Amino acid sequence: QKKKQKTTIIFAATCVAAIAVVFAIIFAWVIPQGKYDAAEALLNDGKIAEAAIAFGKLGGYSDSRERSFALWAEVADRQTLSAASGQTVAIKEDGSVVTAGENSWGEGDVAAWRDIIAVKAGTSFTAGLRSDGTVVITDDTSPGSWDCEMSTSEWRDIVAIATGTHWTIGLQSDGTLVASGSNDYGQLDVAVWDNIVSVECGGTHTVGLKTDGTVVAVGKNAYGQCDVSQWTDIVAISAGYYSTVGLRADGTVVIAGEHSEYDVSKWDDIVAIEDGWTAVIGLKADGTVVAVGMNVRGECNISEWTDIVAVDTLEELFQKTDIVILSLPKTPETDNIINADTIKFLEGKYIVNVGRSNCIDQKALYEALRDNHLAGAAIDTWDEKPKDHHTKLFPSSDFSFQD
């Protein structure tokens, strides 16, 4: 009887172990693969921000992290120039950083920084986003920072940064946020936010734009700058000291907070916005600029400006053009800028490359031409020549473009 019971126990334990293995396989492979396929479907539908977050949520599964970062590079705000409180900071071509102006509190101590892809100037400090998704900040020694500690050394997978008076926000690849620094008004209470694609910091508040076009805000709300819960169809945000500005998908603008008295009801065809301390600025699709505000120093005297440039995502740019002409240098940022993902938005269009050959994924180009997805391509430079043009200097490609 005891032997029979022992056998039964062993059998039961074996069954439990087998079931555990099955569930482990399901959770480790089947479920993540389903989510991976769902992220792929979002990308195929042209929903780049949503796909970036979906891949980011998969962490280290397959190539999810790499794909998430690649997509975020198209949609995140990579600020290469920033200014605040008497200081200007900029990124050089080699990824180092230069500053000019105020350095009373160490905000200009950036000489050792490398591999920086975005910078933000705080009131008395500077933050930099590295290409590996980590963040560096200068030591803030100003009196306002003495009662708070700001640290970003543990942050990972960051795709965009924002800075407030004495605090820093990091947008992670999975659409969530991390924060550090002063939290006097609850401006760092962003842990529950998700599906965020853009974040901005005002004087005492933090604002986030979600993938569904809604906006969330926390912090001091003395002027109504956080009253954004009813906003919809927002595609860009900007935060002033006591105000928040939103750009709608139809090119109109909404304002909450101190600047809500400014009349922007007649603004249209707006493609970019900026909320300053004394004015709100809008860039129109035709390259002209509109402004409204106090104009105490002539900051609104921009009616004669023309040919001002707005930067679009690749998806938006490709949808507006019939011919894409590449004249780019060979850098890590230009590697395969035309690839299987971006080429999806070029159906029926032409590609001309007079820049370096690394800009185009040759396999993706070949398949797009073979399947008549592209109308045509003119390529001046090759890493590997098409098969019918084999030379000693250039190895033959794996793809027969002449077929």
mmCIF file of C-alpha atoms in Angstrom:
data_model
loop_
_atom_site.group_PDB
_atom_site.id
_atom_site.type_symbol
_atom_site.label_atom_id
_atom_site.label_comp_id
_atom_site.label_asym_id
_atom_site.label_seq_id
_atom_site.Cartn_x
_atom_site.Cartn_y
_atom_site.Cartn_z
ATOM 1 C CA GLN A 1 0.000 0.000 0.000
ATOM 2 C CA LYS A 2 2.807 2.416 0.927
ATOM 3 C CA LYS A 3 4.590 1.567 -2.326
ATOM 4 C CA LYS A 4 1.413 2.305 -4.251
ATOM 5 C CA GLN A 5 0.984 5.634 -2.465
ATOM 6 C CA LYS A 6 4.596 6.502 -3.164
ATOM 7 C CA THR A 7 4.114 5.697 -6.846
ATOM 8 C CA THR A 8 0.983 7.837 -6.924
ATOM 9 C CA ILE A 9 2.797 10.758 -5.293
ATOM 10 C CA ILE A 10 5.673 10.474 -7.752
ATOM 11 C CA PHE A 11 3.238 10.336 -10.669
ATOM 12 C CA ALA A 12 1.365 13.364 -9.362
ATOM 13 C CA ALA A 13 4.584 15.291 -8.850
ATOM 14 C CA THR A 14 5.658 14.404 -12.384
ATOM 15 C CA CYS A 15 2.333 15.644 -13.744
ATOM 16 C CA VAL A 16 2.630 18.889 -11.819
ATOM 17 C CA ALA A 17 6.169 19.379 -13.089
ATOM 18 C CA ALA A 18 5.054 18.669 -16.657
ATOM 19 C CA ILE A 19 2.188 21.146 -16.347
ATOM 20 C CA ALA A 20 4.587 23.720 -14.919
ATOM 21 C CA VAL A 21 6.889 23.223 -17.906
ATOM 22 C CA VAL A 22 3.968 23.639 -20.318
ATOM 23 C CA PHE A 23 2.883 26.859 -18.623
ATOM 24 C CA ALA A 24 6.466 28.074 -18.561
ATOM 25 C CA ILE A 25 6.677 27.538 -22.323
ATOM 26 C CA ILE A 26 3.370 29.327 -22.816
ATOM 27 C CA PHE A 27 4.409 32.333 -20.742
ATOM 28 C CA ALA A 28 7.978 32.411 -22.073
ATOM 29 C CA TRP A 29 7.219 31.918 -25.755
ATOM 30 C CA VAL A 30 3.599 31.607 -26.866
ATOM 31 C CA ILE A 31 2.218 34.693 -25.073
ATOM 32 C CA PRO A 32 5.199 36.967 -25.886
ATOM 33 C CA GLN A 33 5.092 35.813 -29.519
ATOM 34 C CA GLY A 34 1.434 36.742 -29.706
ATOM 35 C CA LYS A 35 2.200 40.186 -28.315
ATOM 36 C CA TYR A 36 5.135 40.492 -30.726
ATOM 37 C CA ASP A 37 2.816 39.699 -33.644
ATOM 38 C CA ALA A 38 0.337 42.283 -32.330
ATOM 39 C CA ALA A 39 3.114 44.896 -32.232
ATOM 40 C CA GLU A 40 4.013 43.955 -35.802
ATOM 41 C CA ALA A 41 0.391 44.432 -36.825
ATOM 42 C CA LEU A 42 0.349 47.930 -35.297
ATOM 43 C CA LEU A 43 3.460 48.800 -37.287
ATOM 44 C CA ASN A 44 1.908 47.456 -40.490
ATOM 45 C CA ASP A 45 -1.083 49.713 -39.864
ATOM 46 C CA GLY A 46 1.240 52.723 -39.672
ATOM 47 C CA LYS A 47 0.773 53.175 -35.907
ATOM 48 C CA ILE A 48 4.443 53.767 -35.158
ATOM 49 C CA ALA A 49 4.125 55.177 -31.638
ATOM 50 C CA GLU A 50 1.800 52.372 -30.555
ATOM 51 C CA ALA A 51 4.145 49.783 -32.081
ATOM 52 C CA ALA A 52 7.172 51.351 -30.344
ATOM 53 C CA ILE A 53 5.450 50.973 -26.984
ATOM 54 C CA ALA A 54 4.187 47.451 -27.720
ATOM 55 C CA PHE A 55 7.698 46.261 -28.616
ATOM 56 C CA GLY A 56 9.078 48.112 -25.579
ATOM 57 C CA LYS A 57 6.720 46.259 -23.238
ATOM 58 C CA LEU A 58 8.187 42.946 -24.437
ATOM 59 C CA GLY A 59 11.569 43.858 -22.950
ATOM 60 C CA GLY A 60 14.288 41.437 -24.022
ATOM 61 C CA TYR A 61 12.063 39.072 -26.033
ATOM 62 C CA SER A 62 13.622 38.357 -29.437
ATOM 63 C CA ASP A 63 14.635 41.701 -31.028
ATOM 64 C CA SER A 64 11.849 43.670 -29.322
ATOM 65 C CA ARG A 65 14.132 46.108 -27.519
ATOM 66 C CA GLU A 66 16.078 46.952 -30.674
ATOM 67 C CA ARG A 67 12.904 47.401 -32.712
ATOM 68 C CA SER A 68 11.338 49.567 -30.028
ATOM 69 C CA PHE A 69 14.348 51.897 -29.946
ATOM 70 C CA ALA A 70 14.428 52.090 -33.748
ATOM 71 C CA LEU A 71 10.778 53.134 -33.853
ATOM 72 C CA TRP A 72 11.154 55.597 -30.975
ATOM 73 C CA ALA A 73 13.932 57.263 -32.963
ATOM 74 C CA GLU A 74 11.229 58.249 -35.454
ATOM 75 C CA VAL A 75 8.642 59.577 -33.029
ATOM 76 C CA ALA A 76 10.485 60.811 -29.929
ATOM 77 C CA ASP A 77 11.561 64.422 -29.541
ATOM 78 C CA ARG A 78 15.334 64.327 -29.998
ATOM 79 C CA GLN A 79 16.187 67.819 -28.785
ATOM 80 C CA THR A 80 19.709 68.694 -29.905
ATOM 81 C CA LEU A 81 19.553 72.313 -28.705
ATOM 82 C CA SER A 82 18.115 73.632 -25.440
ATOM 83 C CA ALA A 83 18.179 76.811 -23.370
ATOM 84 C CA ALA A 84 17.103 77.887 -19.883
ATOM 85 C CA SER A 85 17.934 80.563 -17.311
ATOM 86 C CA GLY A 86 20.916 82.117 -19.078
ATOM 87 C CA GLN A 87 22.384 78.850 -20.362
ATOM 88 C CA THR A 88 22.472 77.330 -23.845
ATOM 89 C CA VAL A 89 23.440 73.707 -24.488
ATOM 90 C CA ALA A 90 23.878 71.842 -27.771
ATOM 91 C CA ILE A 91 25.014 68.473 -29.133
ATOM 92 C CA LYS A 92 27.933 68.253 -31.548
ATOM 93 C CA GLU A 93 28.115 65.846 -34.474
ATOM 94 C CA ASP A 94 30.357 63.448 -32.524
ATOM 95 C CA GLY A 95 27.851 63.141 -29.643
ATOM 96 C CA SER A 96 29.693 65.454 -27.270
ATOM 97 C CA VAL A 97 28.016 68.486 -25.693
ATOM 98 C CA VAL A 98 28.886 72.186 -25.544
ATOM 99 C CA THR A 99 27.393 74.891 -23.344
ATOM 100 C CA ALA A 100 27.487 78.664 -23.135
ATOM 101 C CA GLY A 101 26.371 81.138 -20.490
ATOM 102 C CA GLU A 102 25.549 80.484 -16.853
ATOM 103 C CA ASN A 103 27.541 77.889 -14.876
ATOM 104 C CA SER A 104 27.069 79.035 -11.294
ATOM 105 C CA TRP A 105 25.603 75.702 -10.195
ATOM 106 C CA GLY A 106 27.537 73.251 -12.394
ATOM 107 C CA GLU A 107 25.037 73.193 -15.255
ATOM 108 C CA GLY A 108 27.869 73.594 -17.767
ATOM 109 C CA ASP A 109 29.972 70.671 -16.505
ATOM 110 C CA VAL A 110 29.372 68.440 -19.545
ATOM 111 C CA ALA A 111 32.856 68.189 -21.075
ATOM 112 C CA ALA A 112 33.116 64.453 -20.377
ATOM 113 C CA TRP A 113 29.737 63.534 -21.881
ATOM 114 C CA ARG A 114 29.755 61.280 -24.976
ATOM 115 C CA ASP A 115 27.237 59.482 -27.195
ATOM 116 C CA ILE A 116 24.530 62.061 -26.394
ATOM 117 C CA ILE A 117 21.472 62.137 -28.681
ATOM 118 C CA ALA A 118 19.257 64.627 -26.796
ATOM 119 C CA VAL A 119 19.796 67.398 -24.249
ATOM 120 C CA LYS A 120 17.532 69.440 -21.985
ATOM 121 C CA ALA A 121 18.509 72.431 -19.901
ATOM 122 C CA GLY A 122 16.897 72.683 -16.477
ATOM 123 C CA THR A 123 16.830 75.790 -14.321
ATOM 124 C CA SER A 124 20.247 75.061 -12.778
ATOM 125 C CA PHE A 125 21.300 71.717 -14.295
ATOM 126 C CA THR A 126 21.610 69.908 -17.626
ATOM 127 C CA ALA A 127 20.322 66.461 -18.622
ATOM 128 C CA GLY A 128 21.564 64.343 -21.503
ATOM 129 C CA LEU A 129 20.130 61.209 -23.130
ATOM 130 C CA ARG A 130 22.729 58.701 -24.295
ATOM 131 C CA SER A 131 22.316 56.509 -27.370
ATOM 132 C CA ASP A 132 22.157 53.416 -25.133
ATOM 133 C CA GLY A 133 19.037 54.684 -23.371
ATOM 134 C CA THR A 134 20.715 55.891 -20.178
ATOM 135 C CA VAL A 135 20.619 59.443 -18.822
ATOM 136 C CA VAL A 136 23.311 61.710 -17.368
ATOM 137 C CA ILE A 137 22.749 64.897 -15.396
ATOM 138 C CA THR A 138 25.033 67.550 -13.951
ATOM 139 C CA ASP A 139 25.127 68.054 -10.198
ATOM 140 C CA ASP A 140 22.564 70.705 -9.272
ATOM 141 C CA THR A 141 24.128 72.690 -6.404
ATOM 142 C CA SER A 142 21.654 75.574 -6.413
ATOM 143 C CA PRO A 143 19.789 76.462 -3.194
ATOM 144 C CA GLY A 144 16.502 75.164 -4.618
ATOM 145 C CA SER A 145 17.955 71.661 -4.925
ATOM 146 C CA TRP A 146 19.340 71.331 -1.404
ATOM 147 C CA ASP A 147 16.233 69.600 -0.036
ATOM 148 C CA CYS A 148 15.879 67.089 -2.885
ATOM 149 C CA GLU A 149 18.121 64.502 -4.514
ATOM 150 C CA MET A 150 18.092 63.995 -8.253
ATOM 151 C CA SER A 151 19.576 60.793 -9.689
ATOM 152 C CA THR A 152 19.182 59.026 -13.035
ATOM 153 C CA SER A 153 21.968 56.461 -12.729
ATOM 154 C CA GLU A 154 19.532 53.530 -12.543
ATOM 155 C CA TRP A 155 17.412 54.591 -15.507
ATOM 156 C CA ARG A 156 17.352 52.286 -18.547
ATOM 157 C CA ASP A 157 15.568 52.117 -21.918
ATOM 158 C CA ILE A 158 14.932 55.873 -21.973
ATOM 159 C CA VAL A 159 13.832 57.310 -25.327
ATOM 160 C CA ALA A 160 13.130 60.954 -24.392
ATOM 161 C CA ILE A 161 13.757 63.336 -21.494
ATOM 162 C CA ALA A 162 12.172 66.455 -20.047
ATOM 163 C CA THR A 163 13.385 68.812 -17.325
ATOM 164 C CA GLY A 164 11.589 71.040 -14.841
ATOM 165 C CA THR A 165 12.848 73.548 -12.305
ATOM 166 C CA HIS A 166 14.641 70.971 -10.171
ATOM 167 C CA TRP A 167 13.424 67.659 -11.597
ATOM 168 C CA THR A 168 13.913 65.331 -14.558
ATOM 169 C CA ILE A 169 11.454 63.003 -16.301
ATOM 170 C CA GLY A 170 12.450 60.039 -18.476
ATOM 171 C CA LEU A 171 10.144 58.412 -21.035
ATOM 172 C CA GLN A 172 10.822 54.670 -21.232
ATOM 173 C CA SER A 173 10.440 52.584 -24.365
ATOM 174 C CA ASP A 174 7.363 50.841 -22.932
ATOM 175 C CA GLY A 175 5.478 54.139 -22.669
ATOM 176 C CA THR A 176 5.902 54.578 -18.911
ATOM 177 C CA LEU A 177 7.818 57.298 -17.058
ATOM 178 C CA VAL A 178 10.510 57.567 -14.409
ATOM 179 C CA ALA A 179 11.116 60.741 -12.426
ATOM 180 C CA SER A 180 13.609 62.198 -9.981
ATOM 181 C CA GLY A 181 14.090 65.464 -8.101
ATOM 182 C CA SER A 182 11.822 68.015 -6.469
ATOM 183 C CA ASN A 183 8.217 66.928 -5.950
ATOM 184 C CA ASP A 184 6.841 69.917 -4.022
ATOM 185 C CA TYR A 185 3.611 70.007 -6.024
ATOM 186 C CA GLY A 186 3.250 66.322 -6.980
ATOM 187 C CA GLN A 187 4.781 66.926 -10.409
ATOM 188 C CA LEU A 188 6.668 63.606 -10.154
ATOM 189 C CA ASP A 189 3.547 61.528 -9.476
ATOM 190 C CA VAL A 190 3.617 59.911 -12.928
ATOM 191 C CA ALA A 191 4.233 56.264 -12.003
ATOM 192 C CA VAL A 192 0.701 55.204 -12.991
ATOM 193 C CA TRP A 193 0.847 56.783 -16.446
ATOM 194 C CA ASP A 194 1.156 54.462 -19.441
ATOM 195 C CA ASN A 195 1.050 54.616 -23.235
ATOM 196 C CA ILE A 196 2.885 57.966 -23.124
ATOM 197 C CA VAL A 197 4.553 59.142 -26.343
ATOM 198 C CA SER A 198 5.680 62.619 -25.284
ATOM 199 C CA VAL A 199 6.346 64.398 -21.988
ATOM 200 C CA GLU A 200 6.849 68.066 -21.121
ATOM 201 C CA CYS A 201 7.669 69.890 -17.879
ATOM 202 C CA GLY A 202 6.381 73.333 -16.943
ATOM 203 C CA GLY A 203 7.373 75.484 -14.005
ATOM 204 C CA THR A 204 5.496 73.379 -11.459
ATOM 205 C CA HIS A 205 3.699 70.679 -13.492
ATOM 206 C CA THR A 206 4.319 67.708 -15.788
ATOM 207 C CA VAL A 207 2.290 66.929 -18.923
ATOM 208 C CA GLY A 208 2.089 63.678 -20.882
ATOM 209 C CA LEU A 209 0.656 62.920 -24.331
ATOM 210 C CA LYS A 210 -0.875 59.451 -24.757
ATOM 211 C CA THR A 211 -1.087 57.313 -27.890
ATOM 212 C CA ASP A 212 -4.861 57.838 -28.097
ATOM 213 C CA GLY A 213 -4.439 61.613 -28.388
ATOM 214 C CA THR A 214 -5.508 62.415 -24.833
ATOM 215 C CA VAL A 215 -3.384 64.353 -22.341
ATOM 216 C CA VAL A 216 -2.618 63.869 -18.637
ATOM 217 C CA ALA A 217 -1.066 66.341 -16.206
ATOM 218 C CA VAL A 218 0.015 66.498 -12.557
ATOM 219 C CA GLY A 219 1.464 69.176 -10.300
ATOM 220 C CA LYS A 220 0.463 72.658 -9.240
ATOM 221 C CA ASN A 221 -2.801 73.711 -10.854
ATOM 222 C CA ALA A 222 -3.225 77.249 -9.541
ATOM 223 C CA TYR A 223 -3.887 78.623 -13.028
ATOM 224 C CA GLY A 224 -5.655 75.566 -14.479
ATOM 225 C CA GLN A 225 -2.552 74.398 -16.349
ATOM 226 C CA CYS A 226 -3.419 70.774 -15.508
ATOM 227 C CA ASP A 227 -7.029 71.005 -16.745
ATOM 228 C CA VAL A 228 -6.406 68.963 -19.899
ATOM 229 C CA SER A 229 -8.507 65.852 -19.244
ATOM 230 C CA GLN A 230 -11.102 66.836 -21.858
ATOM 231 C CA TRP A 231 -8.592 67.319 -24.663
ATOM 232 C CA THR A 232 -8.764 64.837 -27.558
ATOM 233 C CA ASP A 233 -6.990 64.305 -30.894
ATOM 234 C CA ILE A 234 -3.814 65.951 -29.579
ATOM 235 C CA VAL A 235 -0.612 65.226 -31.523
ATOM 236 C CA ALA A 236 1.883 67.498 -29.721
ATOM 237 C CA ILE A 237 2.181 69.295 -26.373
ATOM 238 C CA SER A 238 4.240 72.101 -24.877
ATOM 239 C CA ALA A 239 4.359 73.291 -21.271
ATOM 240 C CA GLY A 240 4.938 76.868 -20.157
ATOM 241 C CA TYR A 241 5.610 77.943 -16.598
ATOM 242 C CA TYR A 242 1.924 78.078 -15.621
ATOM 243 C CA SER A 243 0.277 76.889 -18.838
ATOM 244 C CA THR A 244 -0.081 73.977 -21.277
ATOM 245 C CA VAL A 245 -0.568 74.088 -25.041
ATOM 246 C CA GLY A 246 -1.857 71.264 -27.225
ATOM 247 C CA LEU A 247 -1.760 70.845 -31.007
ATOM 248 C CA ARG A 248 -4.761 69.015 -32.461
ATOM 249 C CA ALA A 249 -4.568 66.657 -35.422
ATOM 250 C CA ASP A 250 -6.584 69.152 -37.483
ATOM 251 C CA GLY A 251 -3.905 71.836 -37.054
ATOM 252 C CA THR A 252 -5.735 73.896 -34.433
ATOM 253 C CA VAL A 253 -4.453 74.741 -30.949
ATOM 254 C CA VAL A 254 -5.855 74.568 -27.402
ATOM 255 C CA ILE A 255 -4.477 76.239 -24.262
ATOM 256 C CA ALA A 256 -4.966 75.593 -20.545
ATOM 257 C CA GLY A 257 -3.699 77.705 -17.654
ATOM 258 C CA GLU A 258 -2.292 81.198 -17.477
ATOM 259 C CA HIS A 259 -2.109 81.612 -21.249
ATOM 260 C CA SER A 260 -5.691 80.466 -21.888
ATOM 261 C CA GLU A 261 -6.627 84.145 -22.300
ATOM 262 C CA TYR A 262 -4.552 84.246 -25.480
ATOM 263 C CA ASP A 263 -6.780 84.001 -28.558
ATOM 264 C CA VAL A 264 -5.659 81.182 -30.864
ATOM 265 C CA SER A 265 -9.155 80.442 -32.196
ATOM 266 C CA LYS A 266 -8.216 81.567 -35.704
ATOM 267 C CA TRP A 267 -4.988 79.591 -35.905
ATOM 268 C CA ASP A 268 -5.034 76.762 -38.439
ATOM 269 C CA ASP A 269 -2.584 74.586 -40.385
ATOM 270 C CA ILE A 270 -0.290 74.568 -37.353
ATOM 271 C CA VAL A 271 2.411 71.864 -37.411
ATOM 272 C CA ALA A 272 4.480 72.740 -34.312
ATOM 273 C CA ILE A 273 3.940 74.675 -31.071
ATOM 274 C CA GLU A 274 6.003 76.234 -28.301
ATOM 275 C CA ASP A 275 4.742 77.650 -25.005
ATOM 276 C CA GLY A 276 7.103 80.296 -23.629
ATOM 277 C CA TRP A 277 6.829 82.269 -20.402
ATOM 278 C CA THR A 278 5.367 85.319 -22.145
ATOM 279 C CA ALA A 279 4.112 84.022 -25.515
ATOM 280 C CA VAL A 280 2.712 81.048 -27.428
ATOM 281 C CA ILE A 281 4.284 80.361 -30.829
ATOM 282 C CA GLY A 282 2.878 78.313 -33.709
ATOM 283 C CA LEU A 283 4.615 77.133 -36.871
ATOM 284 C CA LYS A 284 2.328 76.851 -39.896
ATOM 285 C CA ALA A 285 2.562 74.309 -42.692
ATOM 286 C CA ASP A 286 3.579 77.006 -45.185
ATOM 287 C CA GLY A 287 6.684 77.896 -43.146
ATOM 288 C CA THR A 288 5.288 81.084 -41.602
ATOM 289 C CA VAL A 289 4.979 81.643 -37.854
ATOM 290 C CA VAL A 290 2.190 83.025 -35.668
ATOM 291 C CA ALA A 291 2.491 84.259 -32.098
ATOM 292 C CA VAL A 292 0.355 85.664 -29.327
ATOM 293 C CA GLY A 293 1.383 86.971 -25.906
ATOM 294 C CA MET A 294 2.680 89.853 -23.856
ATOM 295 C CA ASN A 295 5.340 90.829 -26.426
ATOM 296 C CA VAL A 296 7.326 92.656 -23.745
ATOM 297 C CA ARG A 297 10.618 92.203 -25.622
ATOM 298 C CA GLY A 298 9.333 91.811 -29.153
ATOM 299 C CA GLU A 299 9.042 88.031 -28.906
ATOM 300 C CA CYS A 300 5.851 88.093 -30.980
ATOM 301 C CA ASN A 301 7.290 90.206 -33.810
ATOM 302 C CA ILE A 302 7.613 87.302 -36.216
ATOM 303 C CA SER A 303 4.981 88.117 -38.860
ATOM 304 C CA GLU A 304 7.658 88.604 -41.526
ATOM 305 C CA TRP A 305 9.296 85.225 -40.937
ATOM 306 C CA THR A 306 9.152 82.781 -43.844
ATOM 307 C CA ASP A 307 10.668 79.443 -44.852
ATOM 308 C CA ILE A 308 10.783 78.222 -41.261
ATOM 309 C CA VAL A 309 11.279 74.453 -41.178
ATOM 310 C CA ALA A 310 9.301 71.870 -39.205
ATOM 311 C CA VAL A 311 10.672 68.367 -38.677
ATOM 312 C CA ASP A 312 8.323 65.481 -39.492
ATOM 313 C CA THR A 313 8.611 61.789 -38.677
ATOM 314 C CA LEU A 314 9.694 59.640 -41.608
ATOM 315 C CA GLU A 315 6.157 58.277 -41.911
ATOM 316 C CA GLU A 316 4.667 61.760 -42.206
ATOM 317 C CA LEU A 317 7.380 62.863 -44.614
ATOM 318 C CA PHE A 318 6.978 59.821 -46.865
ATOM 319 C CA GLN A 319 3.222 60.314 -47.050
ATOM 320 C CA LYS A 320 3.746 63.838 -48.382
ATOM 321 C CA THR A 321 6.222 63.065 -51.157
ATOM 322 C CA ASP A 322 6.399 61.178 -54.458
ATOM 323 C CA ILE A 323 10.189 60.893 -54.637
ATOM 324 C CA VAL A 324 12.575 60.330 -51.721
ATOM 325 C CA ILE A 325 16.098 61.596 -52.453
ATOM 326 C CA LEU A 326 18.836 60.550 -50.035
ATOM 327 C CA SER A 327 22.054 62.530 -49.739
ATOM 328 C CA LEU A 328 23.292 61.351 -46.363
ATOM 329 C CA PRO A 329 26.697 60.614 -44.795
ATOM 330 C CA LYS A 330 27.635 57.217 -43.391
ATOM 331 C CA THR A 331 26.882 57.336 -39.658
ATOM 332 C CA PRO A 332 25.234 54.933 -37.198
ATOM 333 C CA GLU A 333 22.093 57.101 -37.366
ATOM 334 C CA THR A 334 21.793 56.670 -41.155
ATOM 335 C CA ASP A 335 22.361 52.891 -41.234
ATOM 336 C CA ASN A 336 19.417 51.317 -43.112
ATOM 337 C CA ILE A 337 17.242 54.394 -42.704
ATOM 338 C CA ILE A 338 15.348 52.913 -45.638
ATOM 339 C CA ASN A 339 14.451 49.430 -44.397
ATOM 340 C CA ALA A 340 11.629 46.894 -44.452
ATOM 341 C CA ASP A 341 9.630 48.968 -41.943
ATOM 342 C CA THR A 342 10.045 52.429 -43.466
ATOM 343 C CA ILE A 343 9.712 51.250 -47.054
ATOM 344 C CA LYS A 344 6.126 50.210 -46.309
ATOM 345 C CA PHE A 345 5.153 53.881 -46.465
ATOM 346 C CA LEU A 346 6.614 54.332 -49.963
ATOM 347 C CA GLU A 347 4.105 52.347 -51.990
ATOM 348 C CA GLY A 348 4.037 53.589 -55.593
ATOM 349 C CA LYS A 349 6.876 56.044 -54.959
ATOM 350 C CA TYR A 350 10.497 56.445 -56.058
ATOM 351 C CA ILE A 351 13.803 56.282 -54.160
ATOM 352 C CA VAL A 352 16.949 58.063 -55.334
ATOM 353 C CA ASN A 353 20.177 57.570 -53.364
ATOM 354 C CA VAL A 354 23.160 59.802 -54.121
ATOM 355 C CA GLY A 355 24.520 59.485 -50.579
ATOM 356 C CA ARG A 356 26.316 56.599 -48.891
ATOM 357 C CA SER A 357 25.219 53.037 -49.536
ATOM 358 C CA ASN A 358 24.599 52.151 -45.880
ATOM 359 C CA CYS A 359 21.374 54.217 -45.942
ATOM 360 C CA ILE A 360 19.369 51.498 -47.719
ATOM 361 C CA ASP A 361 18.740 47.896 -46.699
ATOM 362 C CA GLN A 362 19.506 46.141 -49.983
ATOM 363 C CA LYS A 363 17.244 43.153 -49.255
ATOM 364 C CA ALA A 364 14.281 45.413 -48.441
ATOM 365 C CA LEU A 365 14.912 47.458 -51.597
ATOM 366 C CA TYR A 366 15.116 44.353 -53.781
ATOM 367 C CA GLU A 367 11.894 42.862 -52.384
ATOM 368 C CA ALA A 368 10.017 46.168 -52.733
ATOM 369 C CA LEU A 369 11.048 46.418 -56.392
ATOM 370 C CA ARG A 370 10.368 42.733 -57.056
ATOM 371 C CA ASP A 371 6.859 43.012 -55.609
ATOM 372 C CA ASN A 372 6.154 46.302 -57.439
ATOM 373 C CA HIS A 373 5.703 48.038 -54.096
ATOM 374 C CA LEU A 374 8.074 50.797 -55.257
ATOM 375 C CA ALA A 375 7.544 52.557 -58.565
ATOM 376 C CA GLY A 376 11.304 52.623 -59.085
ATOM 377 C CA ALA A 377 14.741 53.332 -57.636
ATOM 378 C CA ALA A 378 17.914 55.074 -58.804
ATOM 379 C CA ILE A 379 20.975 54.040 -56.781
ATOM 380 C CA ASP A 380 24.357 55.696 -57.210
ATOM 381 C CA THR A 381 26.355 53.867 -54.517
ATOM 382 C CA TRP A 382 26.512 50.217 -53.487
ATOM 383 C CA ASP A 383 28.317 48.187 -50.848
ATOM 384 C CA GLU A 384 27.743 45.198 -53.082
ATOM 385 C CA LYS A 385 27.067 45.686 -56.766
ATOM 386 C CA PRO A 386 24.118 43.869 -58.401
ATOM 387 C CA LYS A 387 25.127 40.480 -59.785
ATOM 388 C CA ASP A 388 25.423 41.563 -63.399
ATOM 389 C CA HIS A 389 27.963 44.245 -62.400
ATOM 390 C CA HIS A 390 30.482 42.188 -60.451
ATOM 391 C CA THR A 391 33.960 43.736 -60.219
ATOM 392 C CA LYS A 392 37.060 43.085 -58.181
ATOM 393 C CA LEU A 393 36.441 46.235 -56.191
ATOM 394 C CA PHE A 394 32.811 45.532 -55.405
ATOM 395 C CA PRO A 395 31.578 42.048 -54.429
ATOM 396 C CA SER A 396 28.431 40.832 -56.104
ATOM 397 C CA SER A 397 25.115 41.340 -54.329
ATOM 398 C CA ASP A 398 22.918 38.431 -53.256
ATOM 399 C CA PHE A 399 20.054 40.042 -55.168
ATOM 400 C CA SER A 400 19.543 40.147 -58.945
ATOM 401 C CA PHE A 401 18.159 43.641 -59.420
ATOM 402 C CA GLN A 402 18.274 43.238 -63.231
ATOM 403 C CA ASP A 403 15.936 40.205 -63.235
#
